[in-house]
Amino acid sequence: TDLPITETTLDRRQIAIASPVTIDDKLRQVPGFALFRRSGSQTTNPTSQGVSLRGLGASGASRSLVLEDGVPENDPFGGWIYWARVPVASIESVDFVEGGASDLYGSNALGGVINLFTRPATQTAFFGETSYGSSTSPLGSAGATLQRGEWGASFFGEGFRTDGYIPVRESERGSVDSPANSRHRTADLLIQRAFADNSRFFVRGNLFGETRHNGTVLQLNNTTVRQITAGADWNTGVGAFTVRLYGGTQTLHQTFSAIAASRNFESLTTDQHVPVSQYGFSAQWSKLLTRRHIVTVGTDYRDITGDTNELGFFSGAPSAITIAGGRQQSLGIFAEDDFQITSRWVLAASIRGDLWHNIDAASRRFPFVGAPTLTHFANRDDAAVSPRLGLTRIVNDRLSLHASAYRSFRAPTLNELYRPFRVGNVLTQANSGLKAEYFTGGEFGGVGQITRAVQVRGTAFFGVLDNSVGNITLSTTPTLITRQRQNLGTVRVRGFELREESTLAHHFTLTAGYQFTDAVITHFLSDPTLVGLRTPQVPRHSFTVQAVYDNPSAITIAVQGRAVSNEFDDDRNTLSLDPYFNLSTSISHEICSGLTLFAAAENILNSRYAIARTPVTSVAAPVEVRLGIRFQASTHHDRKN
């Protein structure tokens, strides 16, 4: 692209040959991509699966927006991502836009956007994969696209389960420690009617369910998500229009426990049920005014209602029922103007305004002994303006430079405002007074085609994150660490990233990426002792490399490596997570047309690096080996207008 943004695309082939099973682990090919903690979605609590890009970190809630074909995937209540909702077999490509993107996408796009594009229903085809791995981990992910005349349909389904592993280090384990495991099923059905000029109308339904055990006997969670989406894309003489409408319900159930220092005894502390409903829409119009000038105008709306229904325990016995939550409404309007000033200069300017309301919020507590209490939270309104200005200079056919400045934001979720949670012996309290986060930053960089076979991209980025939501330690005892979500004063973020892609020989490619990030707290009136400390969950150095020999008629071998420097699991930088290196590989061979046999191994060096400290250390999964088959067949009867 000639627009002044930093963008990375992974295509279907790159995703397929990557060794990991889950899509979030496959996306770790991009050096700036990370989740809240080092663990992946296969065996970790969903509330720690928020996305971090460029060192902005996460606090459970994602600081980047994840879309599936333009529809938000971020959990409406908590902001984290259920990565397994999108079957791996359905993915056509994944686009990353790094840097503040609230100018077009609003809240949650504070640090960027990840868009998952699914396979279009423009031909009749069948595809998928089935495999079996260590830890008793069967996977089936398959789908079909059907096209008859102007009608098309697609269906994708996926099922997976794993017995998992015990995440606590062997030296610290007790009788309460058990495997962290998971099981999920998802189904996605789309029906569409196509018209001339690549126009279409579609309806889509998605059903997702997962169950997890989170590393001890009493800690578990399960989730059910139901969503329906309708949309239209059409082209007219006055421009191109895109409309999306979506809505659905979901339920999260989760239990928490207190664990004795010996880890030989635990007792329930909380049993939570979180019912959530949401609906929303987006509409966009774009028009090519001249060959060099395009304008885009759009709007979107989202309405979320959710409550935490919590049964509290004291000394293992039920003690109180607490119901807390509310409703959040948000509306945004944006405009973008992309103008190619000359054949060498491209200017992009955009601005967006957002309004959001938190209403009908309350906390109702019904103790088993004593009088009930009712707390009403005041309705809150807030607004944000998110501008962006960028410029690209096309120096020649081998080199282009870009620079941009922007301001983005993220409104606190209902989860952060009203729902407390517990991980191990760390209790994190909600905070109904949280304010929105704001990131003011910029970047400059370039893309150089060194030779026909070698391309290098580099970007320096910098910015200030105001009102950053963090989990701040309030007190520490031998049996309990108490924290609360609070707005930090200021976090300074700066760094740079480099990415190299080369074709070294026929069928052989090498891709390497490096990111340096310096994210530190520079101002916090409530607790000056945190000033100068690093942002939790953000390493200073991350390096990725992928070497691929891809000759489908013979053999395909892919090796992926990821090295990450130390980081901290707490605001006070006392719980350090050491550096690690993870190496994975896959090998595949097409045994006949459309049928491929493959083997994959993750963490082949069996590196048991720390992924979390709560304060007990949790470690990464051991080496995992998988054997499977991929299949694909198509009729190649594309739609004709």
mmCIF file of C-alpha atoms in Angstrom, residues 34-204:
data_model
loop_
_atom_site.group_PDB
_atom_site.id
_atom_site.type_symbol
_atom_site.label_atom_id
_atom_site.label_comp_id
_atom_site.label_asym_id
_atom_site.label_seq_id
_atom_site.Cartn_x
_atom_site.Cartn_y
_atom_site.Cartn_z
ATOM 1 C CA ALA A 34 1.427 -10.623 22.022
ATOM 2 C CA LEU A 35 -1.394 -11.502 24.381
ATOM 3 C CA PHE A 36 -1.808 -10.173 27.921
ATOM 4 C CA ARG A 37 0.412 -12.991 29.159
ATOM 5 C CA ARG A 38 2.918 -15.205 27.361
ATOM 6 C CA SER A 39 0.487 -18.121 27.293
ATOM 7 C CA GLY A 40 -1.752 -18.881 24.335
ATOM 8 C CA SER A 41 -5.462 -19.565 23.987
ATOM 9 C CA GLN A 42 -5.062 -23.351 23.940
ATOM 10 C CA THR A 43 -4.706 -23.680 27.718
ATOM 11 C CA THR A 44 -5.158 -20.232 29.252
ATOM 12 C CA ASN A 45 -8.088 -18.383 30.774
ATOM 13 C CA PRO A 46 -9.935 -16.345 28.103
ATOM 14 C CA THR A 47 -9.765 -13.204 30.264
ATOM 15 C CA SER A 48 -5.983 -13.049 29.600
ATOM 16 C CA GLN A 49 -6.308 -13.192 25.806
ATOM 17 C CA GLY A 50 -6.368 -9.466 25.028
ATOM 18 C CA VAL A 51 -4.028 -8.284 22.248
ATOM 19 C CA SER A 52 -0.977 -6.095 22.682
ATOM 20 C CA LEU A 53 0.741 -4.471 19.688
ATOM 21 C CA ARG A 54 3.883 -2.341 19.806
ATOM 22 C CA GLY A 55 4.356 -2.623 23.525
ATOM 23 C CA LEU A 56 1.102 -0.984 24.581
ATOM 24 C CA GLY A 57 0.429 -4.031 26.738
ATOM 25 C CA ALA A 58 -2.964 -5.184 27.876
ATOM 26 C CA SER A 59 -4.777 -5.553 31.169
ATOM 27 C CA GLY A 60 -6.914 -8.490 30.129
ATOM 28 C CA ALA A 61 -8.868 -6.160 27.865
ATOM 29 C CA SER A 62 -7.314 -5.894 24.428
ATOM 30 C CA ARG A 63 -5.702 -2.615 23.409
ATOM 31 C CA SER A 64 -6.133 -3.557 19.770
ATOM 32 C CA LEU A 65 -9.295 -4.253 17.814
ATOM 33 C CA VAL A 66 -9.827 -7.681 16.254
ATOM 34 C CA LEU A 67 -12.328 -7.969 13.407
ATOM 35 C CA GLU A 68 -13.757 -10.873 11.449
ATOM 36 C CA ASP A 69 -14.716 -9.592 8.011
ATOM 37 C CA GLY A 70 -15.227 -6.137 9.492
ATOM 38 C CA VAL A 71 -17.297 -7.183 12.560
ATOM 39 C CA PRO A 72 -15.768 -6.782 16.081
ATOM 40 C CA GLU A 73 -14.522 -9.961 17.751
ATOM 41 C CA ASN A 74 -13.494 -8.298 21.024
ATOM 42 C CA ASP A 75 -15.618 -9.619 23.859
ATOM 43 C CA PRO A 76 -18.357 -6.993 24.414
ATOM 44 C CA PHE A 77 -18.163 -7.257 28.212
ATOM 45 C CA GLY A 78 -14.427 -7.653 28.812
ATOM 46 C CA GLY A 79 -12.565 -6.758 25.620
ATOM 47 C CA TRP A 80 -10.556 -10.011 25.408
ATOM 48 C CA ILE A 81 -10.649 -12.307 22.351
ATOM 49 C CA TYR A 82 -12.091 -15.802 21.937
ATOM 50 C CA TRP A 83 -9.617 -16.827 19.238
ATOM 51 C CA ALA A 84 -11.248 -20.210 18.593
ATOM 52 C CA ARG A 85 -14.496 -18.549 17.457
ATOM 53 C CA VAL A 86 -13.031 -18.330 13.955
ATOM 54 C CA PRO A 87 -12.246 -21.814 12.564
ATOM 55 C CA VAL A 88 -8.683 -21.953 11.259
ATOM 56 C CA ALA A 89 -9.901 -23.622 8.041
ATOM 57 C CA SER A 90 -12.068 -20.597 7.261
ATOM 58 C CA ILE A 91 -9.282 -18.003 7.264
ATOM 59 C CA GLU A 92 -8.239 -16.555 3.915
ATOM 60 C CA SER A 93 -5.786 -13.952 5.269
ATOM 61 C CA VAL A 94 -4.976 -11.807 8.295
ATOM 62 C CA ASP A 95 -4.143 -8.093 8.081
ATOM 63 C CA PHE A 96 -2.309 -6.172 10.813
ATOM 64 C CA VAL A 97 -2.476 -2.380 11.008
ATOM 65 C CA GLU A 98 -0.119 -1.218 13.760
ATOM 66 C CA GLY A 99 -0.315 2.133 15.505
ATOM 67 C CA GLY A 100 -3.275 4.164 16.716
ATOM 68 C CA ALA A 101 -6.313 3.460 14.513
ATOM 69 C CA SER A 102 -9.197 5.035 16.437
ATOM 70 C CA ASP A 103 -9.556 7.596 13.626
ATOM 71 C CA LEU A 104 -11.442 4.940 11.640
ATOM 72 C CA TYR A 105 -12.258 2.188 14.126
ATOM 73 C CA GLY A 106 -12.946 3.959 17.432
ATOM 74 C CA SER A 107 -12.487 2.405 20.869
ATOM 75 C CA ASN A 108 -10.387 -0.784 21.198
ATOM 76 C CA ALA A 109 -8.222 0.284 18.212
ATOM 77 C CA LEU A 110 -5.891 2.181 20.557
ATOM 78 C CA GLY A 111 -2.828 0.230 19.358
ATOM 79 C CA GLY A 112 -3.968 -1.125 16.011
ATOM 80 C CA VAL A 113 -6.327 -3.460 14.187
ATOM 81 C CA ILE A 114 -6.197 -7.143 13.257
ATOM 82 C CA ASN A 115 -8.689 -8.147 10.573
ATOM 83 C CA LEU A 116 -9.390 -11.845 9.970
ATOM 84 C CA PHE A 117 -10.751 -12.367 6.457
ATOM 85 C CA THR A 118 -12.608 -15.604 5.767
ATOM 86 C CA ARG A 119 -12.809 -17.532 2.507
ATOM 87 C CA PRO A 120 -15.341 -16.014 0.099
ATOM 88 C CA ALA A 121 -18.293 -18.045 -1.169
ATOM 89 C CA THR A 122 -17.481 -17.498 -4.846
ATOM 90 C CA GLN A 123 -16.874 -21.104 -5.898
ATOM 91 C CA THR A 124 -17.726 -24.623 -4.814
ATOM 92 C CA ALA A 125 -14.875 -26.012 -2.726
ATOM 93 C CA PHE A 126 -14.231 -28.292 0.224
ATOM 94 C CA PHE A 127 -11.236 -28.000 2.529
ATOM 95 C CA GLY A 128 -9.983 -28.545 6.035
ATOM 96 C CA GLU A 129 -7.646 -30.499 8.224
ATOM 97 C CA THR A 130 -7.766 -33.141 10.899
ATOM 98 C CA SER A 131 -4.931 -34.004 13.242
ATOM 99 C CA TYR A 132 -4.022 -35.633 16.520
ATOM 100 C CA GLY A 133 -1.377 -34.392 18.925
ATOM 101 C CA SER A 134 0.295 -35.113 22.216
ATOM 102 C CA SER A 135 -1.634 -34.453 25.435
ATOM 103 C CA THR A 136 -4.549 -36.263 23.744
ATOM 104 C CA SER A 137 -5.335 -33.327 21.447
ATOM 105 C CA PRO A 138 -7.593 -34.141 18.469
ATOM 106 C CA LEU A 139 -8.492 -31.326 16.055
ATOM 107 C CA GLY A 140 -10.987 -31.167 13.210
ATOM 108 C CA SER A 141 -11.402 -27.926 11.250
ATOM 109 C CA ALA A 142 -13.224 -28.035 7.942
ATOM 110 C CA GLY A 143 -15.585 -26.162 5.701
ATOM 111 C CA ALA A 144 -17.176 -25.761 2.323
ATOM 112 C CA THR A 145 -18.098 -22.892 0.054
ATOM 113 C CA LEU A 146 -20.943 -23.423 -2.419
ATOM 114 C CA GLN A 147 -21.858 -21.275 -5.414
ATOM 115 C CA ARG A 148 -24.846 -21.715 -7.703
ATOM 116 C CA GLY A 149 -25.687 -18.869 -10.005
ATOM 117 C CA GLU A 150 -26.102 -15.712 -7.966
ATOM 118 C CA TRP A 151 -26.419 -17.601 -4.678
ATOM 119 C CA GLY A 152 -23.543 -18.638 -2.467
ATOM 120 C CA ALA A 153 -23.087 -20.248 0.919
ATOM 121 C CA SER A 154 -20.312 -21.289 3.231
ATOM 122 C CA PHE A 155 -20.158 -23.475 6.300
ATOM 123 C CA PHE A 156 -17.205 -23.877 8.628
ATOM 124 C CA GLY A 157 -16.921 -25.979 11.736
ATOM 125 C CA GLU A 158 -14.187 -26.782 14.208
ATOM 126 C CA GLY A 159 -13.790 -29.045 17.194
ATOM 127 C CA PHE A 160 -10.751 -29.344 19.443
ATOM 128 C CA ARG A 161 -9.833 -30.650 22.842
ATOM 129 C CA THR A 162 -6.653 -31.200 24.799
ATOM 130 C CA ASP A 163 -5.839 -32.807 28.122
ATOM 131 C CA GLY A 164 -3.326 -29.999 28.560
ATOM 132 C CA TYR A 165 -0.560 -29.939 31.136
ATOM 133 C CA ILE A 166 0.041 -28.842 34.726
ATOM 134 C CA PRO A 167 1.298 -25.252 34.385
ATOM 135 C CA VAL A 168 2.837 -24.890 37.869
ATOM 136 C CA ARG A 169 6.508 -25.755 38.161
ATOM 137 C CA GLU A 170 7.042 -29.230 39.585
ATOM 138 C CA SER A 171 8.991 -27.859 42.559
ATOM 139 C CA GLU A 172 6.022 -25.676 43.586
ATOM 140 C CA ARG A 173 3.146 -28.084 42.922
ATOM 141 C CA GLY A 174 0.741 -29.484 45.454
ATOM 142 C CA SER A 175 -2.224 -31.835 45.430
ATOM 143 C CA VAL A 176 -4.613 -29.108 44.175
ATOM 144 C CA ASP A 177 -2.662 -28.616 40.940
ATOM 145 C CA SER A 178 -4.213 -30.268 37.926
ATOM 146 C CA PRO A 179 -3.880 -29.930 34.144
ATOM 147 C CA ALA A 180 -4.965 -26.747 32.399
ATOM 148 C CA ASN A 181 -7.050 -28.117 29.563
ATOM 149 C CA SER A 182 -9.681 -26.936 27.118
ATOM 150 C CA ARG A 183 -12.337 -28.024 24.679
ATOM 151 C CA HIS A 184 -14.156 -25.936 22.097
ATOM 152 C CA ARG A 185 -16.632 -26.268 19.253
ATOM 153 C CA THR A 186 -17.618 -23.601 16.764
ATOM 154 C CA ALA A 187 -19.892 -23.438 13.731
ATOM 155 C CA ASP A 188 -20.309 -20.639 11.190
ATOM 156 C CA LEU A 189 -22.926 -20.519 8.410
ATOM 157 C CA LEU A 190 -23.219 -17.813 5.733
ATOM 158 C CA ILE A 191 -25.767 -17.427 2.923
ATOM 159 C CA GLN A 192 -25.400 -14.682 0.334
ATOM 160 C CA ARG A 193 -27.033 -13.329 -2.808
ATOM 161 C CA ALA A 194 -24.719 -11.701 -5.329
ATOM 162 C CA PHE A 195 -25.542 -8.946 -7.792
ATOM 163 C CA ALA A 196 -23.711 -7.182 -10.586
ATOM 164 C CA ASP A 197 -20.632 -5.018 -9.949
ATOM 165 C CA ASN A 198 -19.426 -7.265 -7.093
ATOM 166 C CA SER A 199 -22.415 -6.320 -4.927
ATOM 167 C CA ARG A 200 -23.938 -8.742 -2.435
ATOM 168 C CA PHE A 201 -26.258 -9.238 0.529
ATOM 169 C CA PHE A 202 -25.558 -11.881 3.192
ATOM 170 C CA VAL A 203 -26.727 -13.327 6.500
ATOM 171 C CA ARG A 204 -24.368 -15.138 8.837
#
